Amino acid sequence: MSAIIFRRLLQAIPVLFIVVTLTFLLVRSAPGNPFSTEKKIPPEIMEELEKQYDLHGTIWHQYGQYMAKVARGNLGISTQYRNRTVNEIIAQTLPVSMTLGSLAFCMAMAIGITVGGWAAVRHNQAGDRMLMILALLGISVPSFVLAPIMVLIFAIWLQVLPVAGWGSPDQIILPAICLSIPFAAAIARLTRGSLLEVLKLDFVRTARAKGLSEDAVLFRHALKVAILPIIGFSGPAAAGILTGSIVIETLFDIPGIGPFFVNSAENADPFMTSGVVLVFSSFLILFNLVADILYYVVDRRVKLE
Amino acid sequence: MKTLGLFFQVVRRDPFLVACALFLVGVTTLAFVGVHFTGYTYDQISNDSLLQPSGAHWCGTDINGRDLLTRTLSGAQISLVVAALGALVSLTIGVSYGMISGYVGGRVDNVMMRVVEIIYSLPTLVLVIVLVTSLDQTVSNLMRSVGLTQIPPRLVLIVLFLGLTEWLTMARIIRGQVLVLKEQAFVQASLALGQSHWNILWRHLLPNLGGIIVVYLTLTIPAIMLDESFMSFLGVGVPSPLASWGTLISEAATSINPIRVYWWMLLFPGGLMALTLLALNFLGDGLRDVLDPRGRS
Amino acid sequence: MGVSGTRSYRRAIPVVWVAGIATLFLAFFYFLGGWSLSSEADLTLCNGDEPQTLDPAIITGQLEGRIALALFEGLTTRNAQGDIIPGMAESWTRSPDGLTYTFKIRADAKWSNGDPLTAQDFLNSWERALSPETASEYSYQLYYLVNGEAYGTGKLKDFSQVGVKAPDDRTLVVTLWHPTAYFLELTSFQTLCPVHLPTVKKYGKDWTKPGKMVSNGPYVLKEWRLNDYILLEANPYYWRPVPIHRIKVLPTNNPTACFNLFYSHKTDLIMDKGSIPAELVQSIKDKPYFHSEPFGGTAFMRFNVKRKPFDDVRVRKALAMALDKEDIVTKITRAGEKAADTLVPPGNAGYTSPQGLPYNVAEARQLLAEAGYPDGKGFPTVDLLYAKRGTSDNAAAEIQALWKRDLGITSIRLRGQEWKVYLNSMEEIDFDLCLSAWVGDYSDPQTFLDMFVTDGGNNDTGWSDPTYDQMLETSENTADPAKRMQIMHDMEKILVEDEVPIVPIDFLVGVSLYEPGKLGGFEPNFVDDHRWGEFYIPKGNP
């Protein structure tokens, strides 16, 4: 097991290398100078700036300088926020995004599995159909439409939750709900489908025949098997929540990493863009590894039983 | 033809799927034909800025005084074309990748599927945003040099890269199918008869994959539509004055405020997009229930 | 599936899942520390975006400048009306030729750590701002000083040759190249503010962080959480008391979120038009909290006069005369902007602009026909470049449609680009038409007119006229204000009536939202420069 984990982690290095290389070279080769402003800067100043940031010379030279820094764990200084290193920005904003993202992820899982299970138990009844249509709707409505409507209802008209911002626990509720809904819907669909399959299997019938309660059948037996595709989906779901949080953080004025990514991409900030892409990718690779291990463990236990 | 026959067979069995299919045909017709009969063009401004729906403008107008019905329909054109072309790109890559991986098998299959898994674990949309913003100028110059001035370069990039991100599921499913199919008698027989691999892939395997391809194509289209709207919201969507559903609703979403809500700007494009996505997803699900062997039991 | 099964299943839901979420969430809550319990403030305001830096020498943006000018103060400062008043210098004298200024620094001028602030601090800070190693993008504000440019570009290594001297702790003598009429205004600008050099030396680029920064303005930096908030507190060592003790600055950049915060009383002041949803402006225009004031900025269109068809002045004039600016200000910008026929906005003391080209479709069509494009026929495909920001998509589409309506030109393509890419295309004059705007650095027509000098850094049209260049030089060396204004009037006439390398569109307005009963000291002013030290809370309010 540990050998597999080690190999996977080793594999991640070339992947991250390729991703960072691609991002840096793309941003640097595209037109657009990170230092230009509306008013023309004297060429001497521009030269000095580029020198200070190791953004002078050929693109390969710049790339070499950057990678040498990255290898030492230094992601450079943001060209947009000149008093801040990328490490510093990420260190301050990533925890915020993580708090929001992890809550949304847990909510998506909890709501999705609950709703999916409920629907599966009532297969083809009115409630099931209703829920599945709702779930499809949840997938089909973009979060940037859902969010302002939710704000209008809960924050402006009902005045039960704050409109935006960050700092107190009630400010996380609306953004987390808006972020989790599409994934809760997807997981609900997946759970329902997978449970329906499992409930047809022999061991479930045996369990029922043994006189176990429906509850026990569902939780102790059926869901244990049916959870496998959901674990498999958790990787893509995490990726989706990570990208989705970019929009949600912008809409709710949350000091996460998302707005910095958008800002850096717009302003041709090569260090910030590459840094965020690197962090996002490493996190997702790690998360997928954990999900795979979990899958493996659950799968083996299921097979043993 | 076999695929098409199966398709109709499935659709006939479930009237709800018929309704979905008809709805999609209707939207497509309206988008490409109906748009010419609204009495306006998508970029025609007027002094009637932000007008409520009325007899003259059935769906109201936007800030420039442009007819929203016309813009919603021409937005449908863009969204459908982007999604369909993007799905085609993803289909081409996904099917060839999956077929090769499944057919060759062994180490090659292992490596190819590992690559898919790795791409799965990357923040692809984030990469697409970087790609689209940084390649815009290059592609624009390239297209101008070959005389393609009528097509906006952004559109090409969006189609290409969204297609490039959505092929993974297709590749996995196709590979799984090919693994099963290649062990079957007719493939083994063809092999024994000395037919070329190309022939087997093209003549024997591909036709048998038709159903599943249709299913996942139906599911890829809505995924790409959503991705496109996400990109529009972040300002990397189709260029003005063209508009996709994504650009229309992101414009409307930014105008939701406590004082005055221009509901028609959100309702018409947003409603049509949601319905289309619903119809596509229902159709895809319905078809999968019948055609996908896992769901057939 | 029996009824009983459903019921027991339902009972199991809350126990398992709610407990699960709560635990996980609380764990993250403590573990990640992604929370900030923000302190209370007497005034909360939305400032538009996260500041890129708070180092006054490096700042280029308006929103950063606003915070910096609350933290730092130059030789002069501005009152609520925008007039220049004494700052760190309690008085000054100007030599008769207008070339030498002698400033007297306040005896009680102090840094926020209690250190005395001397003329030497100004001298050293200006040396730092000008020094090439600092790479200050606005260091050209000091090029007016004798030898300023030479030192700033590294050609001169000896700072003692630059036109600034500190004969004693309280005297600063500045020598200029030209009798620069607006020099006193420049001394109130952040680039010329002093910085506490021992702190800068000690902390390097970290010196702008709370707990480290030492400043000399009305406020000190108390807390700064990235993209969350900045907290300022009154500086006890500032030479006069400030009415508001604590100010909280929100970096909200989403207009809807911004307005919602204001609407739910979570913020007292919104300072930018970009922070208000565009479609909303119409509906709140008559509310008592809506304030709109003209200021020295103009939106305009650049022609690329090096490319066909805009190398022909008739085509440029035709497009200028057929641009329905009233339509744009009523439908698109909406906040009370005035249609502009001239580049220099009204309000500069002693200056009157020429007439400019009025909206006249018939004459425009005539000119276009003469140039060989009757009814727009045969007009080549041209690109209209603009930066994708706010409602610029709508503005560009409107202009495209207006020229189609009035001139029959159907071959204009819109090219919206990301900000830095747009700047790049503009600098390389890689466009046919370019939607631009200019906000003056100081209230003098020259900040607009010197843009279009031959090969000027901000010309970006390819246009060049030796007469115009000559006139600019003459005006710079003219000490008599009336004569100088007349020359500039003639220059602007060339620009907007005769040669037309640009089309003025509208004069910008500053929009702000606040309840008049809750905030005072926010007066309309032409430079859109509202010093936070001037703010007060009217009596009768907590």
PDB file of C-alpha atoms in Angstrom, chain A residues 95-272:
ATOM      1  CA  PRO A  95      -7.357  28.734   4.443  1.00  0.00           C
ATOM      2  CA  VAL A  96     -10.424  30.828   3.712  1.00  0.00           C
ATOM      3  CA  SER A  97     -11.106  28.992   0.466  1.00  0.00           C
ATOM      4  CA  MET A  98     -10.454  25.685   2.218  1.00  0.00           C
ATOM      5  CA  THR A  99     -12.920  26.438   4.985  1.00  0.00           C
ATOM      6  CA  LEU A 100     -15.597  27.379   2.481  1.00  0.00           C
ATOM      7  CA  GLY A 101     -14.764  24.550   0.080  1.00  0.00           C
ATOM      8  CA  SER A 102     -14.608  21.825   2.702  1.00  0.00           C
ATOM      9  CA  LEU A 103     -17.886  22.887   4.226  1.00  0.00           C
ATOM     10  CA  ALA A 104     -19.502  22.936   0.799  1.00  0.00           C
ATOM     11  CA  PHE A 105     -18.009  19.527   0.051  1.00  0.00           C
ATOM     12  CA  CYS A 106     -19.337  18.010   3.288  1.00  0.00           C
ATOM     13  CA  MET A 107     -22.725  19.565   2.699  1.00  0.00           C
ATOM     14  CA  ALA A 108     -22.843  18.281  -0.851  1.00  0.00           C
ATOM     15  CA  MET A 109     -21.989  14.784   0.372  1.00  0.00           C
ATOM     16  CA  ALA A 110     -24.449  14.864   3.267  1.00  0.00           C
ATOM     17  CA  ILE A 111     -27.345  16.335   1.317  1.00  0.00           C
ATOM     18  CA  GLY A 112     -26.580  14.317  -1.801  1.00  0.00           C
ATOM     19  CA  ILE A 113     -26.384  10.941  -0.087  1.00  0.00           C
ATOM     20  CA  THR A 114     -29.408  11.642   2.103  1.00  0.00           C
ATOM     21  CA  VAL A 115     -31.590  12.806  -0.758  1.00  0.00           C
ATOM     22  CA  GLY A 116     -30.328  10.087  -3.063  1.00  0.00           C
ATOM     23  CA  GLY A 117     -31.024   7.416  -0.472  1.00  0.00           C
ATOM     24  CA  TRP A 118     -34.451   8.795   0.252  1.00  0.00           C
ATOM     25  CA  ALA A 119     -35.291   8.793  -3.439  1.00  0.00           C
ATOM     26  CA  ALA A 120     -33.962   5.293  -3.975  1.00  0.00           C
ATOM     27  CA  VAL A 121     -36.123   3.945  -1.180  1.00  0.00           C
ATOM     28  CA  ARG A 122     -39.144   5.500  -2.849  1.00  0.00           C
ATOM     29  CA  HIS A 123     -38.135   4.428  -6.333  1.00  0.00           C
ATOM     30  CA  ASN A 124     -40.545   5.684  -9.003  1.00  0.00           C
ATOM     31  CA  GLN A 125     -42.917   7.243  -6.499  1.00  0.00           C
ATOM     32  CA  ALA A 126     -43.945  10.854  -6.860  1.00  0.00           C
ATOM     33  CA  GLY A 127     -41.394  12.035  -4.278  1.00  0.00           C
ATOM     34  CA  ASP A 128     -38.567  10.326  -6.112  1.00  0.00           C
ATOM     35  CA  ARG A 129     -39.510  11.872  -9.439  1.00  0.00           C
ATOM     36  CA  MET A 130     -39.853  15.301  -7.888  1.00  0.00           C
ATOM     37  CA  LEU A 131     -36.465  15.085  -6.252  1.00  0.00           C
ATOM     38  CA  MET A 132     -34.749  13.893  -9.380  1.00  0.00           C
ATOM     39  CA  ILE A 133     -36.196  16.759 -11.406  1.00  0.00           C
ATOM     40  CA  LEU A 134     -35.024  19.133  -8.674  1.00  0.00           C
ATOM     41  CA  ALA A 135     -31.611  17.514  -8.752  1.00  0.00           C
ATOM     42  CA  LEU A 136     -31.361  17.991 -12.505  1.00  0.00           C
ATOM     43  CA  LEU A 137     -32.410  21.595 -12.055  1.00  0.00           C
ATOM     44  CA  GLY A 138     -29.710  21.977  -9.422  1.00  0.00           C
ATOM     45  CA  ILE A 139     -27.138  20.804 -11.930  1.00  0.00           C
ATOM     46  CA  SER A 140     -28.531  23.000 -14.697  1.00  0.00           C
ATOM     47  CA  VAL A 141     -28.597  26.371 -12.928  1.00  0.00           C
ATOM     48  CA  PRO A 142     -25.221  28.115 -12.862  1.00  0.00           C
ATOM     49  CA  SER A 143     -24.109  29.205  -9.406  1.00  0.00           C
ATOM     50  CA  PHE A 144     -23.733  32.816 -10.478  1.00  0.00           C
ATOM     51  CA  VAL A 145     -27.473  32.894 -11.129  1.00  0.00           C
ATOM     52  CA  LEU A 146     -28.414  31.002  -7.990  1.00  0.00           C
ATOM     53  CA  ALA A 147     -26.260  33.124  -5.681  1.00  0.00           C
ATOM     54  CA  PRO A 148     -27.738  36.583  -6.342  1.00  0.00           C
ATOM     55  CA  ILE A 149     -31.258  35.148  -6.140  1.00  0.00           C
ATOM     56  CA  MET A 150     -30.507  33.511  -2.780  1.00  0.00           C
ATOM     57  CA  VAL A 151     -29.000  36.760  -1.511  1.00  0.00           C
ATOM     58  CA  LEU A 152     -32.075  38.654  -2.615  1.00  0.00           C
ATOM     59  CA  ILE A 153     -34.387  36.236  -0.811  1.00  0.00           C
ATOM     60  CA  PHE A 154     -32.521  35.446   2.395  1.00  0.00           C
ATOM     61  CA  ALA A 155     -30.397  38.520   2.940  1.00  0.00           C
ATOM     62  CA  ILE A 156     -32.417  41.385   1.506  1.00  0.00           C
ATOM     63  CA  TRP A 157     -36.064  40.373   1.811  1.00  0.00           C
ATOM     64  CA  LEU A 158     -36.051  38.023   4.803  1.00  0.00           C
ATOM     65  CA  GLN A 159     -32.956  39.602   6.359  1.00  0.00           C
ATOM     66  CA  VAL A 160     -31.951  36.413   8.133  1.00  0.00           C
ATOM     67  CA  LEU A 161     -28.410  36.182   6.738  1.00  0.00           C
ATOM     68  CA  PRO A 162     -25.740  38.733   5.843  1.00  0.00           C
ATOM     69  CA  VAL A 163     -25.449  39.835   2.205  1.00  0.00           C
ATOM     70  CA  ALA A 164     -21.712  39.316   1.835  1.00  0.00           C
ATOM     71  CA  GLY A 165     -18.417  39.360   3.616  1.00  0.00           C
ATOM     72  CA  TRP A 166     -16.430  37.096   5.872  1.00  0.00           C
ATOM     73  CA  GLY A 167     -15.612  36.947   9.521  1.00  0.00           C
ATOM     74  CA  SER A 168     -18.587  35.559  11.407  1.00  0.00           C
ATOM     75  CA  PRO A 169     -20.049  32.032  11.093  1.00  0.00           C
ATOM     76  CA  ASP A 170     -23.359  33.239   9.652  1.00  0.00           C
ATOM     77  CA  GLN A 171     -21.522  34.701   6.673  1.00  0.00           C
ATOM     78  CA  ILE A 172     -20.441  31.276   5.469  1.00  0.00           C
ATOM     79  CA  ILE A 173     -23.929  29.779   5.224  1.00  0.00           C
ATOM     80  CA  LEU A 174     -25.233  31.283   1.975  1.00  0.00           C
ATOM     81  CA  PRO A 175     -22.018  30.914  -0.021  1.00  0.00           C
ATOM     82  CA  ALA A 176     -21.567  27.331   1.160  1.00  0.00           C
ATOM     83  CA  ILE A 177     -25.127  26.449   0.164  1.00  0.00           C
ATOM     84  CA  CYS A 178     -24.767  28.074  -3.265  1.00  0.00           C
ATOM     85  CA  LEU A 179     -21.447  26.338  -3.830  1.00  0.00           C
ATOM     86  CA  SER A 180     -22.686  22.915  -2.750  1.00  0.00           C
ATOM     87  CA  ILE A 181     -26.034  22.712  -4.526  1.00  0.00           C
ATOM     88  CA  PRO A 182     -24.877  21.553  -7.981  1.00  0.00           C
ATOM     89  CA  PHE A 183     -22.660  18.904  -6.407  1.00  0.00           C
ATOM     90  CA  ALA A 184     -25.287  17.812  -3.894  1.00  0.00           C
ATOM     91  CA  ALA A 185     -27.582  17.333  -6.885  1.00  0.00           C
ATOM     92  CA  ALA A 186     -25.009  15.309  -8.790  1.00  0.00           C
ATOM     93  CA  ILE A 187     -24.258  13.141  -5.764  1.00  0.00           C
ATOM     94  CA  ALA A 188     -27.969  12.591  -5.136  1.00  0.00           C
ATOM     95  CA  ARG A 189     -28.381  11.279  -8.665  1.00  0.00           C
ATOM     96  CA  LEU A 190     -25.347   9.083  -8.326  1.00  0.00           C
ATOM     97  CA  THR A 191     -26.388   7.686  -4.935  1.00  0.00           C
ATOM     98  CA  ARG A 192     -29.868   6.898  -6.126  1.00  0.00           C
ATOM     99  CA  GLY A 193     -28.623   5.095  -9.212  1.00  0.00           C
ATOM    100  CA  SER A 194     -26.016   3.169  -7.350  1.00  0.00           C
ATOM    101  CA  LEU A 195     -28.339   2.211  -4.483  1.00  0.00           C
ATOM    102  CA  LEU A 196     -30.986   0.974  -6.901  1.00  0.00           C
ATOM    103  CA  GLU A 197     -28.403  -1.340  -8.428  1.00  0.00           C
ATOM    104  CA  VAL A 198     -27.224  -2.592  -5.069  1.00  0.00           C
ATOM    105  CA  LEU A 199     -30.681  -3.121  -3.627  1.00  0.00           C
ATOM    106  CA  LYS A 200     -31.290  -5.685  -6.387  1.00  0.00           C
ATOM    107  CA  LEU A 201     -28.257  -7.734  -5.396  1.00  0.00           C
ATOM    108  CA  ASP A 202     -28.420 -11.070  -3.611  1.00  0.00           C
ATOM    109  CA  PHE A 203     -26.760 -10.086  -0.363  1.00  0.00           C
ATOM    110  CA  VAL A 204     -29.350  -7.412   0.246  1.00  0.00           C
ATOM    111  CA  ARG A 205     -32.111  -9.926  -0.269  1.00  0.00           C
ATOM    112  CA  THR A 206     -30.355 -12.263   2.126  1.00  0.00           C
ATOM    113  CA  ALA A 207     -30.062  -9.510   4.688  1.00  0.00           C
ATOM    114  CA  ARG A 208     -33.730  -8.716   4.357  1.00  0.00           C
ATOM    115  CA  ALA A 209     -34.628 -12.378   4.568  1.00  0.00           C
ATOM    116  CA  LYS A 210     -32.681 -12.557   7.815  1.00  0.00           C
ATOM    117  CA  GLY A 211     -35.234 -10.117   9.152  1.00  0.00           C
ATOM    118  CA  LEU A 212     -32.903  -7.126   9.500  1.00  0.00           C
ATOM    119  CA  SER A 213     -34.664  -3.774   9.633  1.00  0.00           C
ATOM    120  CA  GLU A 214     -34.780  -1.671   6.473  1.00  0.00           C
ATOM    121  CA  ASP A 215     -32.545   0.787   8.253  1.00  0.00           C
ATOM    122  CA  ALA A 216     -29.904  -1.802   8.919  1.00  0.00           C
ATOM    123  CA  VAL A 217     -30.163  -3.148   5.393  1.00  0.00           C
ATOM    124  CA  LEU A 218     -29.711   0.261   3.900  1.00  0.00           C
ATOM    125  CA  PHE A 219     -26.936   1.562   6.110  1.00  0.00           C
ATOM    126  CA  ARG A 220     -25.001  -1.502   7.153  1.00  0.00           C
ATOM    127  CA  HIS A 221     -25.134  -3.306   3.881  1.00  0.00           C
ATOM    128  CA  ALA A 222     -26.444  -1.535   0.831  1.00  0.00           C
ATOM    129  CA  LEU A 223     -24.888   1.876   1.294  1.00  0.00           C
ATOM    130  CA  LYS A 224     -21.500   0.377   2.062  1.00  0.00           C
ATOM    131  CA  VAL A 225     -21.387  -1.007  -1.453  1.00  0.00           C
ATOM    132  CA  ALA A 226     -23.291   1.803  -3.095  1.00  0.00           C
ATOM    133  CA  ILE A 227     -20.869   4.364  -1.687  1.00  0.00           C
ATOM    134  CA  LEU A 228     -18.095   3.235  -4.045  1.00  0.00           C
ATOM    135  CA  PRO A 229     -19.068   5.325  -7.103  1.00  0.00           C
ATOM    136  CA  ILE A 230     -19.602   8.294  -4.787  1.00  0.00           C
ATOM    137  CA  ILE A 231     -16.066   7.993  -3.483  1.00  0.00           C
ATOM    138  CA  GLY A 232     -14.990   7.762  -7.099  1.00  0.00           C
ATOM    139  CA  PHE A 233     -16.883  10.966  -7.852  1.00  0.00           C
ATOM    140  CA  SER A 234     -15.413  12.881  -4.913  1.00  0.00           C
ATOM    141  CA  GLY A 235     -12.261  13.740  -6.878  1.00  0.00           C
ATOM    142  CA  PRO A 236     -14.070  15.495  -9.739  1.00  0.00           C
ATOM    143  CA  ALA A 237     -16.462  17.025  -7.198  1.00  0.00           C
ATOM    144  CA  ALA A 238     -13.565  18.547  -5.284  1.00  0.00           C
ATOM    145  CA  ALA A 239     -12.174  19.948  -8.531  1.00  0.00           C
ATOM    146  CA  GLY A 240     -15.578  21.385  -9.373  1.00  0.00           C
ATOM    147  CA  ILE A 241     -15.992  22.969  -5.954  1.00  0.00           C
ATOM    148  CA  LEU A 242     -12.539  24.476  -6.198  1.00  0.00           C
ATOM    149  CA  THR A 243     -13.316  26.111  -9.551  1.00  0.00           C
ATOM    150  CA  GLY A 244     -16.839  26.987  -8.472  1.00  0.00           C
ATOM    151  CA  SER A 245     -15.520  28.766  -5.412  1.00  0.00           C
ATOM    152  CA  ILE A 246     -13.823  31.297  -7.691  1.00  0.00           C
ATOM    153  CA  VAL A 247     -17.240  32.582  -8.700  1.00  0.00           C
ATOM    154  CA  ILE A 248     -18.810  32.283  -5.251  1.00  0.00           C
ATOM    155  CA  GLU A 249     -15.951  34.120  -3.572  1.00  0.00           C
ATOM    156  CA  THR A 250     -16.284  36.955  -6.051  1.00  0.00           C
ATOM    157  CA  LEU A 251     -20.043  37.192  -5.595  1.00  0.00           C
ATOM    158  CA  PHE A 252     -19.959  37.080  -1.802  1.00  0.00           C
ATOM    159  CA  ASP A 253     -16.856  39.188  -1.379  1.00  0.00           C
ATOM    160  CA  ILE A 254     -14.985  36.408   0.413  1.00  0.00           C
ATOM    161  CA  PRO A 255     -11.227  36.905   0.881  1.00  0.00           C
ATOM    162  CA  GLY A 256     -10.303  33.530  -0.602  1.00  0.00           C
ATOM    163  CA  ILE A 257      -7.839  32.646  -3.302  1.00  0.00           C
ATOM    164  CA  GLY A 258     -10.381  32.753  -6.174  1.00  0.00           C
ATOM    165  CA  PRO A 259     -10.508  36.508  -6.786  1.00  0.00           C
ATOM    166  CA  PHE A 260      -6.711  36.587  -6.820  1.00  0.00           C
ATOM    167  CA  PHE A 261      -6.634  33.984  -9.526  1.00  0.00           C
ATOM    168  CA  VAL A 262      -9.075  35.892 -11.734  1.00  0.00           C
ATOM    169  CA  ASN A 263      -7.231  39.121 -11.068  1.00  0.00           C
ATOM    170  CA  SER A 264      -3.840  37.624 -11.857  1.00  0.00           C
ATOM    171  CA  ALA A 265      -5.057  36.033 -15.078  1.00  0.00           C
ATOM    172  CA  GLU A 266      -6.493  39.376 -16.203  1.00  0.00           C
ATOM    173  CA  ASN A 267      -3.359  41.268 -15.304  1.00  0.00           C
ATOM    174  CA  ALA A 268      -0.821  38.872 -16.800  1.00  0.00           C
ATOM    175  CA  ASP A 269       0.798  38.256 -13.398  1.00  0.00           C
ATOM    176  CA  PRO A 270       2.901  35.190 -14.258  1.00  0.00           C
ATOM    177  CA  PHE A 271       3.934  34.334 -10.686  1.00  0.00           C
ATOM    178  CA  MET A 272       0.509  34.573  -9.119  1.00  0.00           C
TER     179      MET A 272
END
